[in-house]
C-alpha positions as a printed Julia matrix, in Angstrom:
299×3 Matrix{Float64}:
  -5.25  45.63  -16.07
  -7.7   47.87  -14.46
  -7.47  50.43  -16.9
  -7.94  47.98  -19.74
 -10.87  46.72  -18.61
 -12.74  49.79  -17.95
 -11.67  50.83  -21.67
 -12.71  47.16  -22.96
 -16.31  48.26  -21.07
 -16.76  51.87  -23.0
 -15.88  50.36  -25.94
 -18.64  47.66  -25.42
 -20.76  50.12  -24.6
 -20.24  52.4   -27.69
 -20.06  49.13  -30.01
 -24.04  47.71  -28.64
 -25.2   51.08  -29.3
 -24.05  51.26  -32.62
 -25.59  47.6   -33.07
 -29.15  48.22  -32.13
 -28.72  51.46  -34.39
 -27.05  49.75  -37.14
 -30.0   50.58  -40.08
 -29.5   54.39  -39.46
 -26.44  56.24  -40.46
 -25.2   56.3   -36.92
 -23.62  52.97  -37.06
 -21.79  54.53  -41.34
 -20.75  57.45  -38.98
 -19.18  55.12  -36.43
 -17.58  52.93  -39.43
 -16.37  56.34  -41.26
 -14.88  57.84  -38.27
 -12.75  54.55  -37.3
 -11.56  54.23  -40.67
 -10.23  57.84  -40.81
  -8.71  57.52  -37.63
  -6.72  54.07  -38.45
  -5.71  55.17  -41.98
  -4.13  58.54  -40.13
  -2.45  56.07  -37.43
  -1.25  53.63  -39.92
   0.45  56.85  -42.15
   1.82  58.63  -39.24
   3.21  54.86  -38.31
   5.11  55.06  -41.95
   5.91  58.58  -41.78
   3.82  59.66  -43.94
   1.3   61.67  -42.33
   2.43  64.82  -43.46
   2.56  63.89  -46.99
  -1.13  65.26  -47.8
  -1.06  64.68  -51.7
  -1.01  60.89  -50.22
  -3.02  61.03  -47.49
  -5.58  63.24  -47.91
  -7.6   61.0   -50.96
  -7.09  58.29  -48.13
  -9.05  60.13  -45.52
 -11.56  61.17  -47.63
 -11.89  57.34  -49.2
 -12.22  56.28  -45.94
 -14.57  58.59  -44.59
 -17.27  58.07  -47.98
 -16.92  54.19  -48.33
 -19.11  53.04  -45.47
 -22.41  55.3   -47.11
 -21.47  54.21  -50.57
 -20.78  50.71  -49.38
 -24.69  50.91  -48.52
 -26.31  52.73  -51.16
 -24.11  51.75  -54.42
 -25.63  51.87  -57.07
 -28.93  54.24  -56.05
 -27.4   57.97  -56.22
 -29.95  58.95  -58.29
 -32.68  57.89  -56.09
 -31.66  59.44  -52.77
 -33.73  62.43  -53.15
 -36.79  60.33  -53.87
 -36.7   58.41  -50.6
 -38.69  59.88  -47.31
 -36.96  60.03  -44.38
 -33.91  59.03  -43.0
 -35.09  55.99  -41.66
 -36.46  54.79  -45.17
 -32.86  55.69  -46.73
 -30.88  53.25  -44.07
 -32.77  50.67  -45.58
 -32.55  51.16  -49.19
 -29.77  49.31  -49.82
 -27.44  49.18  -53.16
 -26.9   46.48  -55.82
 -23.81  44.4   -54.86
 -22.31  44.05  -58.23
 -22.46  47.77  -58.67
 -20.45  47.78  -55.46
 -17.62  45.6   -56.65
 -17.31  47.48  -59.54
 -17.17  50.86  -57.83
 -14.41  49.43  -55.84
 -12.43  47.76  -58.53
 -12.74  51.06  -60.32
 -11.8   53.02  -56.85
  -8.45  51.24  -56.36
  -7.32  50.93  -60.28
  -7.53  54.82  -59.95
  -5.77  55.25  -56.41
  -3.14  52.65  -57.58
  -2.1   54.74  -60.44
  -2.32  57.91  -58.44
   0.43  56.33  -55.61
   2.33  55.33  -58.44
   2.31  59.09  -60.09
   2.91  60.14  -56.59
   5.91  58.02  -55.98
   7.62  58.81  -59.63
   6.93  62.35  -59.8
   8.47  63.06  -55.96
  11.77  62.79  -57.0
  12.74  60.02  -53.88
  10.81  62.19  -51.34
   8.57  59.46  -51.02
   9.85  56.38  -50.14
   8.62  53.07  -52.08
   8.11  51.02  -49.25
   6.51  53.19  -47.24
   3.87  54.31  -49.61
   3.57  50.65  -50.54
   2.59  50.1   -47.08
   0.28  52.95  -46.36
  -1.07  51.5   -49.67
  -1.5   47.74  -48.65
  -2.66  48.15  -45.58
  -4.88  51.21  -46.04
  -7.02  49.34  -48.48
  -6.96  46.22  -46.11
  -8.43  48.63  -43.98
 -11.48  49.82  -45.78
 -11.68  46.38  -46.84
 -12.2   45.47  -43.44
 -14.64  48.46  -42.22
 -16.66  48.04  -45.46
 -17.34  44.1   -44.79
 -19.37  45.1   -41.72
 -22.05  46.76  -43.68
 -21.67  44.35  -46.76
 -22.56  41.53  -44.09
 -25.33  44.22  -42.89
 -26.69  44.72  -46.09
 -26.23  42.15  -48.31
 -26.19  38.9   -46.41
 -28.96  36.62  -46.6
 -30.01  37.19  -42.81
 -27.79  40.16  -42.38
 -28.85  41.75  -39.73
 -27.92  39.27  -36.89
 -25.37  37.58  -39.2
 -23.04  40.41  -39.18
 -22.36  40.28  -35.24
 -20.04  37.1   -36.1
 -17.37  39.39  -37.08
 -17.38  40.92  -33.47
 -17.85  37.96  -31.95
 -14.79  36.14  -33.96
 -12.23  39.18  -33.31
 -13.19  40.21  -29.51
 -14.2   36.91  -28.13
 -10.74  35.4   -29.31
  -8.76  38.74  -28.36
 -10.06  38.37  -24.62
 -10.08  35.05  -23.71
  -6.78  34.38  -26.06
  -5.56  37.34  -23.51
  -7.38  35.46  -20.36
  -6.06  31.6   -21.11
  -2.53  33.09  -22.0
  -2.4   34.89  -18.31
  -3.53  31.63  -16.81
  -2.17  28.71  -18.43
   0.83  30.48  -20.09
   2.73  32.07  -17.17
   6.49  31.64  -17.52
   6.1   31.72  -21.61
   7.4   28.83  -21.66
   5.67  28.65  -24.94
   5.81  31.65  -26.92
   3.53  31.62  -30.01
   5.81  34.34  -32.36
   8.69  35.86  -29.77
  10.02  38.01  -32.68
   6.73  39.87  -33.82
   4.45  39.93  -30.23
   6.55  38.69  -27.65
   3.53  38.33  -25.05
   1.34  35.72  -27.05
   1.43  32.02  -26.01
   0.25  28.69  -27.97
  -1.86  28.33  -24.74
  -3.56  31.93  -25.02
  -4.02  30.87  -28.89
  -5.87  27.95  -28.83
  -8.01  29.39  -25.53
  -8.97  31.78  -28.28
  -9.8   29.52  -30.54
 -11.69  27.02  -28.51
 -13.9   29.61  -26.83
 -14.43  31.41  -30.26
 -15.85  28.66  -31.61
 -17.99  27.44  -28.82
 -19.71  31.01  -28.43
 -20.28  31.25  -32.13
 -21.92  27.66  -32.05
 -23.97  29.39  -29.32
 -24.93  32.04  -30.79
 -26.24  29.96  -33.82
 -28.1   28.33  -31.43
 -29.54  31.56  -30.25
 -30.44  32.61  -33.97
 -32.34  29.35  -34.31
 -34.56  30.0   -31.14
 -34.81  33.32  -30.64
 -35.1   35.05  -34.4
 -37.18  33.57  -37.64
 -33.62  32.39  -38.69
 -32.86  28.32  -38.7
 -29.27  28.43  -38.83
 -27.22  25.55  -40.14
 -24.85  25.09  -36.95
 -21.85  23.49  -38.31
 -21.47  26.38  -40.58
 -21.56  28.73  -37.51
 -18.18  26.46  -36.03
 -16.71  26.37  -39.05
 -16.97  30.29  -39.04
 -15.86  30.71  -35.67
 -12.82  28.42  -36.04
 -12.11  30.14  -39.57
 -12.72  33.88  -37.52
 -10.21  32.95  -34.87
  -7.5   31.59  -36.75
  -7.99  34.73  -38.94
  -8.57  37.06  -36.09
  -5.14  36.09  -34.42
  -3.15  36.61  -38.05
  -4.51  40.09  -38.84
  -3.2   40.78  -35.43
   0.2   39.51  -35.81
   0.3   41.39  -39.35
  -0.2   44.79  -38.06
   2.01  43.98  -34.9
   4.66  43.04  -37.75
   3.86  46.3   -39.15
   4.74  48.25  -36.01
   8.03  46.11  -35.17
   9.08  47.42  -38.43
   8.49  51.03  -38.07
   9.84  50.37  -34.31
   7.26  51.82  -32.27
   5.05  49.91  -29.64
   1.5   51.25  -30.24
  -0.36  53.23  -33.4
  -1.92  55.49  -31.11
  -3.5   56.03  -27.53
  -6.91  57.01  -28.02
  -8.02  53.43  -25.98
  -6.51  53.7   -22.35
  -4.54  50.42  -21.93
  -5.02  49.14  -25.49
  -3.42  51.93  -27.64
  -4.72  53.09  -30.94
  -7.62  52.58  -33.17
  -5.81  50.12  -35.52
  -4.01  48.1   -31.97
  -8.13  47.58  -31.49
  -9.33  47.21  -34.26
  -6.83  44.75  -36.22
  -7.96  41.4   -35.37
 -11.51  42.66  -36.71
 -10.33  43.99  -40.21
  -9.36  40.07  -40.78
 -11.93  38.51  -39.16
 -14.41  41.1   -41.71
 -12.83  39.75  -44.84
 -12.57  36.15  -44.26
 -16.54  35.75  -43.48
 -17.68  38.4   -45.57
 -16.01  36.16  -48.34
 -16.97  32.15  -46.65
 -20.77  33.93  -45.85
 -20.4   34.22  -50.17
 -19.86  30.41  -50.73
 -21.6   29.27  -47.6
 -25.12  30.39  -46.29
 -25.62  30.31  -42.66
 -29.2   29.96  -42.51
 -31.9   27.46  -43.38
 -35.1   28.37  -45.81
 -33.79  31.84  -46.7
């Protein structure tokens, strides 16, 4: 316990660092190096580590998507701006974006599938299928942060709601499951994470929602935002219902593969993708409701 929370506290530490500094490449440097770290975890997870010809385009993917997440579309003008500080704000065209990215996996899906018919069974279909899946799930997830960043009417507060749906919901789903679901009497899914409880699930839930609804208060009064509130519960109920699925996925991931954590570079928490996968989901489910659903008033 002790240990975990002194890791939980670093992390937070790291993470509101990388918030106040998020127009500057520090926070792309932050996103790169975490999405390096859980495609490596995820293909030494499937055995697959050592198979370069698959995993290093993955690393180096993961590593460039963050900066060209931010400046698609405006290559040719990088030279022309002044200053790194001028360049963290000069973001890309969105639709360029989504067409770099279709383009991106059309390519890498052929490639695995060259890779897989040309190995001559040394690469096994359903493992590259995962490292495939899940990899791009992944990047998905990481890239969502600065799409929120960037490209989000109101951006740069509205992109904290992806922290605040995965790690709100993680702790006090892991608080309310300690208090009120001692004995496990009732176990939420025994088979894939035997220590999760209905109780610590809807604890997550509940408080999720009630500190996003704050913190759309807190946009209201304290920035030049006027935030539509109801929008901010129906995000937080949305982000912890997600949050608590992405988890189970990559916990069904590692029940498969039989081992008990991707990694142990977090003391007491494991790897970067046993932190980390409760965020990739809650990333892609608001990236896509902020699309239909605008958060703010007047903007």
């Amino acid at each position: 316990m002790k240990q975990r929370i002194i890791t939980g506290l670093v992390a937070t530490c790291v993470l509101i660092v990388n918030l106040i500094f998020a127009r500057t490449p520090l926070l792309l440097c932050s996103l790169a190096l975490a999405s390096v770290i859980s495609v490596f975890e995820l293909a030494r997870c499937v055995g697959l580590h050592k198979a370069y010809p698959l995993c290093i385009p993955l690393y180096v993917l993961a590593a460039i998507c963050p900066f060209v997440t931010r400046y698609a579309g405006n290559f040719a003008d990088l030279f022309e701006i002044g200053g790194w500080e001028d360049l963290a704000t000069y973001a890309g065209d969105l639709n360029k974006l989504r067409h770099y990215a279709l383009i991106v996996i059309m390519v890498m899906m052929f490639y695995f599938f060259a890779m897989m018919t040309f190995s001559r069974g040394k690469y096994k279909v359903t493992d590259v299928s995962v490292l495939f899946m899940v990899s791009l799930y992944i990047l998905l997830g990481i890239n969502g942060i600065v799409v929120m960043h960037d490209y989000r009417t109101g951006g740069e507060i509205l992109y904290i709601t992806i922290f605040i749906g995965a790690w709100v919901t993680d702790i006090f789903a892991y608080f309310c499951g300690m208090l009120f679901g001692r004995g496990g009497k009732h176990k939420l899914i025994p088979d894939v994470s035997p220590k999760k409880t209905v109780e610590g699930s809807i604890g997550g839930i509940v408080f999720c929602v009630l500190v996003m609804w704050i913190y759309g208060l807190l946009c209201t009064k304290f920035s030049t935002h006027d935030s539509y509130l109801w929008f901010f519960v129906i995000g937080g109920l949305i982000a912890s219902i997600v949050a608590q699925l992405g988890d189970l996925l990559m916990s069904v991931v590692k029940r498969n593969y039989g081992i008990k954590d991707y990694g142990k570079i977090f003391p007491g928490h494991g790897g970067m993708l046993d932190r980390l996968d409760s965020m990739f989901a809650v990333s892609v489910a608001l990236m896509a409701f902020s699309s239909f659903f605008g958060f703010f008033k007047g903007i």
